[in-house]
Each structure stands twice: as structure tokens, then as C-alpha cells.
mmCIF file of C-alpha atoms in Angstrom:
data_model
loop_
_atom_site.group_PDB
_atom_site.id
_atom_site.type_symbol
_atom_site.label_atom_id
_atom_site.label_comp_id
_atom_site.label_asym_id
_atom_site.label_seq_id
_atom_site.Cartn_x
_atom_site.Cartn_y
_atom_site.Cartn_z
ATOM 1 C CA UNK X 143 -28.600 -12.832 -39.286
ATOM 2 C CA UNK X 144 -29.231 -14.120 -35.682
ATOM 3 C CA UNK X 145 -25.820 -15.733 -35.728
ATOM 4 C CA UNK X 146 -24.105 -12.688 -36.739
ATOM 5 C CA UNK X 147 -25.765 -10.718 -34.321
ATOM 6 C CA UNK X 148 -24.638 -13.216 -31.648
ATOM 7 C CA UNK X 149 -21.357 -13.097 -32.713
ATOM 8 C CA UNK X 150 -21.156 -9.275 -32.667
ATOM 9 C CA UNK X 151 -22.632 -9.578 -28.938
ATOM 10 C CA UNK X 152 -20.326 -11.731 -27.886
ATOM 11 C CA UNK X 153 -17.143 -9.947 -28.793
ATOM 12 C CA UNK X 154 -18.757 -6.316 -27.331
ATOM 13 C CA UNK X 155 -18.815 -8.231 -23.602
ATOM 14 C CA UNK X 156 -15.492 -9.725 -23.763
ATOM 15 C CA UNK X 157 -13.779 -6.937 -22.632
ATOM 16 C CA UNK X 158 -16.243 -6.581 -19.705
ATOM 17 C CA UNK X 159 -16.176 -10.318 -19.096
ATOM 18 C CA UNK X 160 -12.149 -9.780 -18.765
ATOM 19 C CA UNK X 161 -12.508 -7.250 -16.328
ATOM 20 C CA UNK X 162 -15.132 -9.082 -14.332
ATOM 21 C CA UNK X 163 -12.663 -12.127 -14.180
ATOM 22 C CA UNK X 164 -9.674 -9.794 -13.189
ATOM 23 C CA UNK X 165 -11.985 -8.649 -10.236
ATOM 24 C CA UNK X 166 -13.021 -12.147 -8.916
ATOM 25 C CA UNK X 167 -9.221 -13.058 -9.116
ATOM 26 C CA UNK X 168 -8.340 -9.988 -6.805
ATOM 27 C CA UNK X 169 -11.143 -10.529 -4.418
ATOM 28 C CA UNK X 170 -10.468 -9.535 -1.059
ATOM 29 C CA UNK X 171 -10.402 -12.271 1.828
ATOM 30 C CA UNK X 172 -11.489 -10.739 5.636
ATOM 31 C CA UNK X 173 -7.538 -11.129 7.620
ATOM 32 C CA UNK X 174 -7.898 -13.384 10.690
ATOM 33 C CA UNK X 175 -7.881 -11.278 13.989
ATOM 34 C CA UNK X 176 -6.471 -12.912 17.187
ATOM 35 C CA UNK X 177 -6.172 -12.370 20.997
ATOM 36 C CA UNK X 178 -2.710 -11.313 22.176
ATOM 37 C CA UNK X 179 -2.124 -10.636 25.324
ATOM 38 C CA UNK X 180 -5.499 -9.458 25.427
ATOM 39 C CA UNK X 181 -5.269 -7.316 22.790
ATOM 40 C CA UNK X 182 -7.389 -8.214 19.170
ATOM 41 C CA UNK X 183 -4.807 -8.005 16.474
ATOM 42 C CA UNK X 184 -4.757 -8.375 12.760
ATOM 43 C CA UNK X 185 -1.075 -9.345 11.594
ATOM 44 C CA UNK X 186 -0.253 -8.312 8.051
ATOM 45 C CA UNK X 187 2.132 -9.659 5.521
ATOM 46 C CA UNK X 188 2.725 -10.170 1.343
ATOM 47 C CA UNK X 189 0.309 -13.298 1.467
ATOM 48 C CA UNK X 190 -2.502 -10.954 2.826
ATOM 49 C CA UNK X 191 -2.225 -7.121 2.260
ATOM 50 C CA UNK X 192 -0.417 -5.129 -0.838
ATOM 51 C CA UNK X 193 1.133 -1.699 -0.474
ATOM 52 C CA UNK X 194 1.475 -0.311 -3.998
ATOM 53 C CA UNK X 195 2.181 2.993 -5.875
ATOM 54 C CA UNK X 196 2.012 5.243 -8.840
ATOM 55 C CA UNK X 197 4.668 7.363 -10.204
ATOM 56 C CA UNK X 198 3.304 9.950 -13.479
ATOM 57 C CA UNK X 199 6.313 10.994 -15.757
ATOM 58 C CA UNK X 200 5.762 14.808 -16.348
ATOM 59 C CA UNK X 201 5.366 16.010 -19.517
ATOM 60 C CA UNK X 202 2.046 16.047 -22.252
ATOM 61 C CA UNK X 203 2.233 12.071 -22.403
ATOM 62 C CA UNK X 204 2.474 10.907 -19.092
ATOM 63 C CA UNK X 205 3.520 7.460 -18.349
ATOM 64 C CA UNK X 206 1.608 6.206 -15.559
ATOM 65 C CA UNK X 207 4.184 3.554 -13.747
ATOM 66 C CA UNK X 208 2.923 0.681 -11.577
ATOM 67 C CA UNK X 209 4.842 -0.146 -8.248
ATOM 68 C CA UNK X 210 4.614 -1.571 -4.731
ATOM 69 C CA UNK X 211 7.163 -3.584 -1.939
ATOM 70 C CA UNK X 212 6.892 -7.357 -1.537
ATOM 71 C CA UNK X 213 8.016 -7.295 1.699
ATOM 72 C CA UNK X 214 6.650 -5.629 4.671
ATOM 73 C CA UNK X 215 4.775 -6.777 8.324
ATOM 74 C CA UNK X 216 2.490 -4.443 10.577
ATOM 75 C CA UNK X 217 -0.318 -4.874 12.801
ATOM 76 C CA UNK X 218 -3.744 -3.826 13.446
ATOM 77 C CA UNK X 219 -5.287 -3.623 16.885
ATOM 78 C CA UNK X 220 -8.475 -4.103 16.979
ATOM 79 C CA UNK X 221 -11.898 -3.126 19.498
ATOM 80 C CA UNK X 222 -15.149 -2.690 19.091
ATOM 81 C CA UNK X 223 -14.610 -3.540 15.414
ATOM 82 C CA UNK X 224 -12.652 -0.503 14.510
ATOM 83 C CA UNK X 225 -8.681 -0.083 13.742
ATOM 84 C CA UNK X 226 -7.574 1.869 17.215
ATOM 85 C CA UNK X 227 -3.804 1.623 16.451
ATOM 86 C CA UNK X 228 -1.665 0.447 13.478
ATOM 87 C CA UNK X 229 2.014 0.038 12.548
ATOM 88 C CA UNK X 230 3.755 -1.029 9.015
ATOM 89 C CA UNK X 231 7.742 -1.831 8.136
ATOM 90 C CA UNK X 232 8.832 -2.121 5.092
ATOM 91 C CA UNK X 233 11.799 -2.867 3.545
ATOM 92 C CA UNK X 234 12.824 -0.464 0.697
ATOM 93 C CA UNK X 235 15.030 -2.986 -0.695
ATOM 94 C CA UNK X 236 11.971 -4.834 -1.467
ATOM 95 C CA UNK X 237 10.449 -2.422 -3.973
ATOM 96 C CA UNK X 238 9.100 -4.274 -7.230
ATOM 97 C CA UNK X 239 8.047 -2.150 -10.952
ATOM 98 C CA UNK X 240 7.164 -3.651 -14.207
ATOM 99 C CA UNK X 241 10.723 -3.212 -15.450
ATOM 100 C CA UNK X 242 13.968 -4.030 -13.904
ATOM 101 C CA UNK X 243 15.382 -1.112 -15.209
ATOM 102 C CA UNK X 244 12.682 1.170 -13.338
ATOM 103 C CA UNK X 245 13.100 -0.949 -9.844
ATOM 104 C CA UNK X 246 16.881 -0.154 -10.238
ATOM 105 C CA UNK X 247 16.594 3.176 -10.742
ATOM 106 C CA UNK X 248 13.831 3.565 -7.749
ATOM 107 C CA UNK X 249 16.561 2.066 -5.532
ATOM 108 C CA UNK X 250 19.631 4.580 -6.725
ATOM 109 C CA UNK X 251 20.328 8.101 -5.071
ATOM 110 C CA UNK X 252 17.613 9.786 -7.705
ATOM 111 C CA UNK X 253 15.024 8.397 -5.654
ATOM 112 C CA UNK X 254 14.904 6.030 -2.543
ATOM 113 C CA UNK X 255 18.783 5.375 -2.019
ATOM 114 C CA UNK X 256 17.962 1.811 -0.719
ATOM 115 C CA UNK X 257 21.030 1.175 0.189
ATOM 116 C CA UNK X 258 21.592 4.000 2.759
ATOM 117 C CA UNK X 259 17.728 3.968 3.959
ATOM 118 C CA UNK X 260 17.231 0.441 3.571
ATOM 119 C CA UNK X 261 13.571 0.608 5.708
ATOM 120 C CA UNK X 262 10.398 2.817 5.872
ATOM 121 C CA UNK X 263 7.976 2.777 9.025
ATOM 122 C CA UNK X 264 4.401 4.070 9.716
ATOM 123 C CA UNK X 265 3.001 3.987 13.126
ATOM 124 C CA UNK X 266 -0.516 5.886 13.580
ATOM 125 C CA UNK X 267 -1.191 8.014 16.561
ATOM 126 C CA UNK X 268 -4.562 8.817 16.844
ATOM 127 C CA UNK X 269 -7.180 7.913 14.567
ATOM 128 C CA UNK X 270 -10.416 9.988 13.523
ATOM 129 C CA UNK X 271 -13.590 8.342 12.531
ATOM 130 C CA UNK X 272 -16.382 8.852 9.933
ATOM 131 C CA UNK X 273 -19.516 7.374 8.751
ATOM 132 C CA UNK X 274 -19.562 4.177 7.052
ATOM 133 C CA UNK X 275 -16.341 2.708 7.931
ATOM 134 C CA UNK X 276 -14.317 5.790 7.197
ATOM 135 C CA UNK X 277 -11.856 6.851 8.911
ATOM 136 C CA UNK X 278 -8.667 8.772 9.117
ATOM 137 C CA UNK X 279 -5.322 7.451 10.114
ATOM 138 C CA UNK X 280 -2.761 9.978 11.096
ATOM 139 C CA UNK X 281 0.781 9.278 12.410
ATOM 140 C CA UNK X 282 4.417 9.060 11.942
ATOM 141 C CA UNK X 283 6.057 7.949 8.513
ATOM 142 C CA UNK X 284 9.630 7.478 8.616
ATOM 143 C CA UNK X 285 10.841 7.687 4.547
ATOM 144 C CA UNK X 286 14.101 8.513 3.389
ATOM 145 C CA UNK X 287 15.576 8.555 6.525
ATOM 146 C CA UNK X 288 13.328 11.480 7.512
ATOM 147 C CA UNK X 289 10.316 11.246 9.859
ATOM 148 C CA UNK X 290 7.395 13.579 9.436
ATOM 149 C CA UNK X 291 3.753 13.715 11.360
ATOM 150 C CA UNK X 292 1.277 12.086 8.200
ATOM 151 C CA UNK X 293 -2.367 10.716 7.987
ATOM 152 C CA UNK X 294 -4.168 8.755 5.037
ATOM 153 C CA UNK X 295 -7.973 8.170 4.685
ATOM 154 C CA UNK X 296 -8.814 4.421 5.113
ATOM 155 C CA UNK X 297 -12.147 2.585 4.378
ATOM 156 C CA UNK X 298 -12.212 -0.659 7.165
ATOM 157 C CA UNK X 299 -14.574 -3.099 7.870
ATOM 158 C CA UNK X 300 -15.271 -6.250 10.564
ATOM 159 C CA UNK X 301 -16.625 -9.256 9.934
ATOM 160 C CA UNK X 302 -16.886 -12.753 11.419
ATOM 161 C CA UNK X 303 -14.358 -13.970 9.311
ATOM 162 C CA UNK X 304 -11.860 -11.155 9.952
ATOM 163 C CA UNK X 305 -10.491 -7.613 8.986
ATOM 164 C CA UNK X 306 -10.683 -5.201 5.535
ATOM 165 C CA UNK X 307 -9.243 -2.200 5.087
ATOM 166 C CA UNK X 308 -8.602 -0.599 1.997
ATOM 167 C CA UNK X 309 -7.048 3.010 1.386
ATOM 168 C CA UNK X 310 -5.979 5.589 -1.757
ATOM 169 C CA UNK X 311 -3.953 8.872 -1.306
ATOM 170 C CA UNK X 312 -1.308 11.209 -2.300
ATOM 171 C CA UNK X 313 2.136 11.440 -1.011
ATOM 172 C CA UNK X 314 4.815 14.287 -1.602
ATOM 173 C CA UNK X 315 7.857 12.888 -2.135
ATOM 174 C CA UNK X 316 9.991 15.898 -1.542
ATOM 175 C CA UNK X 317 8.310 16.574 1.317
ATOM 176 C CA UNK X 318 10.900 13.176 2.459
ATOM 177 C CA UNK X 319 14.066 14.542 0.814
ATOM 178 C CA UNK X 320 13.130 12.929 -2.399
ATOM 179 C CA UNK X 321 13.839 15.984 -4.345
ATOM 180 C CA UNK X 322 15.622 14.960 -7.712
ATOM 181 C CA UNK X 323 14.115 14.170 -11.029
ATOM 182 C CA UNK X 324 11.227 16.188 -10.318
ATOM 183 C CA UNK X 325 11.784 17.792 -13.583
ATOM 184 C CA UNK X 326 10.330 14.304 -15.165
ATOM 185 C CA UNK X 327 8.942 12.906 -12.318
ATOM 186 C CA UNK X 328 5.649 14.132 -10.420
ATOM 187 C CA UNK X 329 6.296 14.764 -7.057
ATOM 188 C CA UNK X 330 3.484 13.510 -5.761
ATOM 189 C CA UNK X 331 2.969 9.790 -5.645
ATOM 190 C CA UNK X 332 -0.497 8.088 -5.532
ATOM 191 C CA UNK X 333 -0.020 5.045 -2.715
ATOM 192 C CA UNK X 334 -2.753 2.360 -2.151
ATOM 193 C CA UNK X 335 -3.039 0.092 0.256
ATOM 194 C CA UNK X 336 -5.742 -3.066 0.845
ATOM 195 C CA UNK X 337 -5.280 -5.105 3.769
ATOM 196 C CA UNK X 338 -7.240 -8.772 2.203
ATOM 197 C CA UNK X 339 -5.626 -8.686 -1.105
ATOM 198 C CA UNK X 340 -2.105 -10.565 -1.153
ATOM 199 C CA UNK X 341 0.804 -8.513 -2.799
ATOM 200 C CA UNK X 342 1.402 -9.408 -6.227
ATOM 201 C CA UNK X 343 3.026 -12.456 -6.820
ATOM 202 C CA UNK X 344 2.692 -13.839 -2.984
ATOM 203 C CA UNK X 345 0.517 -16.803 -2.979
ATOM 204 C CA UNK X 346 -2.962 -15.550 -0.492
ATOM 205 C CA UNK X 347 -3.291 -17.123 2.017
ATOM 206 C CA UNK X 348 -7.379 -16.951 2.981
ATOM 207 C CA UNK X 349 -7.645 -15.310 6.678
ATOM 208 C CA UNK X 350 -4.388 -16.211 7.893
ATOM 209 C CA UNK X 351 -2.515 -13.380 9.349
ATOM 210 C CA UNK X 352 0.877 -13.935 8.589
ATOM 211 C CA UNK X 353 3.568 -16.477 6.244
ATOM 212 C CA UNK X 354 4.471 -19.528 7.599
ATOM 213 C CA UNK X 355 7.752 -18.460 6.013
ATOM 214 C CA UNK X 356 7.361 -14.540 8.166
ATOM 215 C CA UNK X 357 9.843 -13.616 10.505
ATOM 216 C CA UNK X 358 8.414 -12.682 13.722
ATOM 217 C CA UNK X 359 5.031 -10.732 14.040
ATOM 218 C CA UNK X 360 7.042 -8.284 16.445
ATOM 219 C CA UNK X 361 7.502 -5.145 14.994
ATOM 220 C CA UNK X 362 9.716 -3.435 18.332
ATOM 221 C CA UNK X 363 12.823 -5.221 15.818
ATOM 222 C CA UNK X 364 12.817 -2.634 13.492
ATOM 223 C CA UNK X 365 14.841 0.479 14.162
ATOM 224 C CA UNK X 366 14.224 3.545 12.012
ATOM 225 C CA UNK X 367 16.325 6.074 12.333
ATOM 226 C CA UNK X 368 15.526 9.864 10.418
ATOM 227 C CA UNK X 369 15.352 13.622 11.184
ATOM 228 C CA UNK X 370 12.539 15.544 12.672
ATOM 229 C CA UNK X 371 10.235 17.607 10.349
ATOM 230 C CA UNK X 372 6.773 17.934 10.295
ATOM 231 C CA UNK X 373 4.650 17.663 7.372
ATOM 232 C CA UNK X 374 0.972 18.593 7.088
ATOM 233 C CA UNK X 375 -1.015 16.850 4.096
ATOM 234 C CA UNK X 376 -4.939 17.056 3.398
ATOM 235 C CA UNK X 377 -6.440 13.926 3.248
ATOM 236 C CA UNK X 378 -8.046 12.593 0.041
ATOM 237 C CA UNK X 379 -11.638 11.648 -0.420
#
């Protein structure tokens, strides 16, 4: 009876003991912050930050799809242990789904039309702070080949051993020109991003800020070009 009662235990935690693996695997490592040119920055990349997303198909089943980009570089500025300033590239081109078929599609004129907006860009402006290591980031994204003013919550915090940020929030894809398919498509888009976890598939590297294989930490490279428009979103809690 005691054996069969262990037994019954035993399979009730496995699920839980799954999850609790899956969580110590994706445990975020503090990003290394350095002095340049007297400046603290963190330098971001694949093997230390993810930017993913969520599209929901419309309809009374909705099929929650599971995205992100694999390749990217930004920078955080750092003083006084808060994020003061922040910048992000990415490279549409980049984007990565659970099926080919989806990342195809993502890339055609329906959606992100990689191939005549090849790159997205954030740079923050100003940036409001909380309690607790809250804060809110607002700025300019550049999506679509349109730029509009945007800001994101963001939970950060500074340690010895470096930098975490992590941050959840809803984007409006036709506010960007991203109009079709909305019919079977939400239109808005739930985006996460957590600076200290690598991007899927990119081997971590543990407080280093950048790749050995990176291009250069310079972000003044990347030109994004887009029309004006200004977009006002509430931020999410």
C-alpha cells in the first residue's frame, strides 16, 4: 500500500519537477557592464538577451504562435544602477517560429515584407521610473518602414555581476502598416523581452556582453529609414 502510494506521488510531481527543470535551464545570468568612454554600458546580443513574440489566430480556438529574431545588438547605458538610455537593431530577416511555413509567411507582404524593410530599430528617449525596479521606457520604434513615438514597461535590476532587465507588453501591429490578415490574425502582438536569457538556440554566454562571432557593438551602422507618425500606447502592468 505504501509503495503504491509512492508511486502515485511520484507521478503527481513530475509535471512540476519538469517545469522546475525548464526554469533552472532558462535562468537568467546578470550581462557584464563596462566603461566606454566613460560611459557604463551593457552590450546585448543572441548569446545574452531574447526578443520574442506572440501572435493569437482569431477565431473561438485560438492558436497561440511562438516567435522571436535571432539576430539583433543594442546597448544599455548605465548610472547609478538604472537604464538612462537604450537602443536595439534588429534584423527582420532574422525572425524564427516553430514552423518554417509560419517564418515564411511572417517574412511575405501579409506581414513584415522582410525583404523591402529588412531592419527594425528602438531607441528610448526618456525614461520614467517606479518603485522596485520599474520603470518605463518610451521612445522611437522604427517597424515596417514606419517610425512612431512608443514606450514599454521594463522590470531592471544591478548587481555586482552585471545587468537584468526583463519586460512584457502589447504591440499594435497596424498601428506600423501591418494591416492585412487581421481578419485571422490579432492585431495586437504580445512582445517580451529579457536581457540575461540567451535567444533560443544561441549558446549563453554567462556575463559577457557580446559574441565573439558579433559584428561591431556600434549601433550608429544601422540606417533606418520610415515615415513619421505618432502612436500613443498605454503601458501594461
Amino acid at each position: 500500500m505504501h509503495k503504491l502510494f509512492f508511486a502515485i506521488t511520484l507521478l503527481a510531481l513530475l509535471p512540476l519537477s519538469a517545469v522546475m527543470a525548464q526554469e533552472t535551464k532558462t535562468k537568467s545570468t546578470p550581462v557584464s557592464v563596462n566603461s566606454t568612454n566613460g560611459k557604463l554600458i551593457c552590450e546585448l546580443a543572441p548569446s545574452n538577451t531574447s526578443i520574442e513574440f506572440i501572435g493569437i489566430h482569431v477565431g473561438d480556438k485560438p492558436k497561440p504562435r511562438l516567435g522571436g529574431f535571432k539576430e539583433f545588438k543594442g546597448q544599455v547605458e548605465i548610472a547609478d544602477g538604472k537604464p538612462v538610455a537604450c537602443q536595439v537593431n534588429m534584423e527582420i530577416t532574422s525572425i524564427w517560429t516553430e514552423f518554417d511555413k509560419l517564418t515564411k509567411h511572417l517574412m511575405n507582404a501579409d506581414f513584415f515584407e522582410a525583404n523591402k524593410f529588412p531592419k527594425s530599430k528602438f531607441e528610448s528617449t526618456s525614461i520614467r521610473f517606479g518603485k522596485d525596479g520599474n520603470c518605463t521606457i518610451q521612445g522611437k520604434l522604427t517597424l515596417h518602414g514606419v517610425e512612431g513615438d512608443f514606450e514599454f514597461p521594463a522590470k531592471y535590476q544591478s548587481t555586482d555581476q552585471g545587468f537584468l532587465l526583463t519586460s512584457e507588453f502589447k504591440l499594435d501591429r497596424t498601428k506600423f502598416g501591418m494591416t492585412k490578415m487581421t481578419e485571422g490574425v490579432a492585431a495586437a502582438v504580445t512582445v517580451s523581452m529579457s536581457i540575461g536569457k540567451p535567444t533560443r538556440g544561441v549558446k549563453s554566454k554567462a556575463g559577457n556582453g557580446s559574441d565573439a562571432s558579433d559584428k561591431k557593438s556600434s549601433l550608429e551602422d544601422s540606417k533606418v529609414e520610415g515615415k513619421k507618425v505618432t502612436i500613443s500606447l498605454p503601458a501594461m502592468t
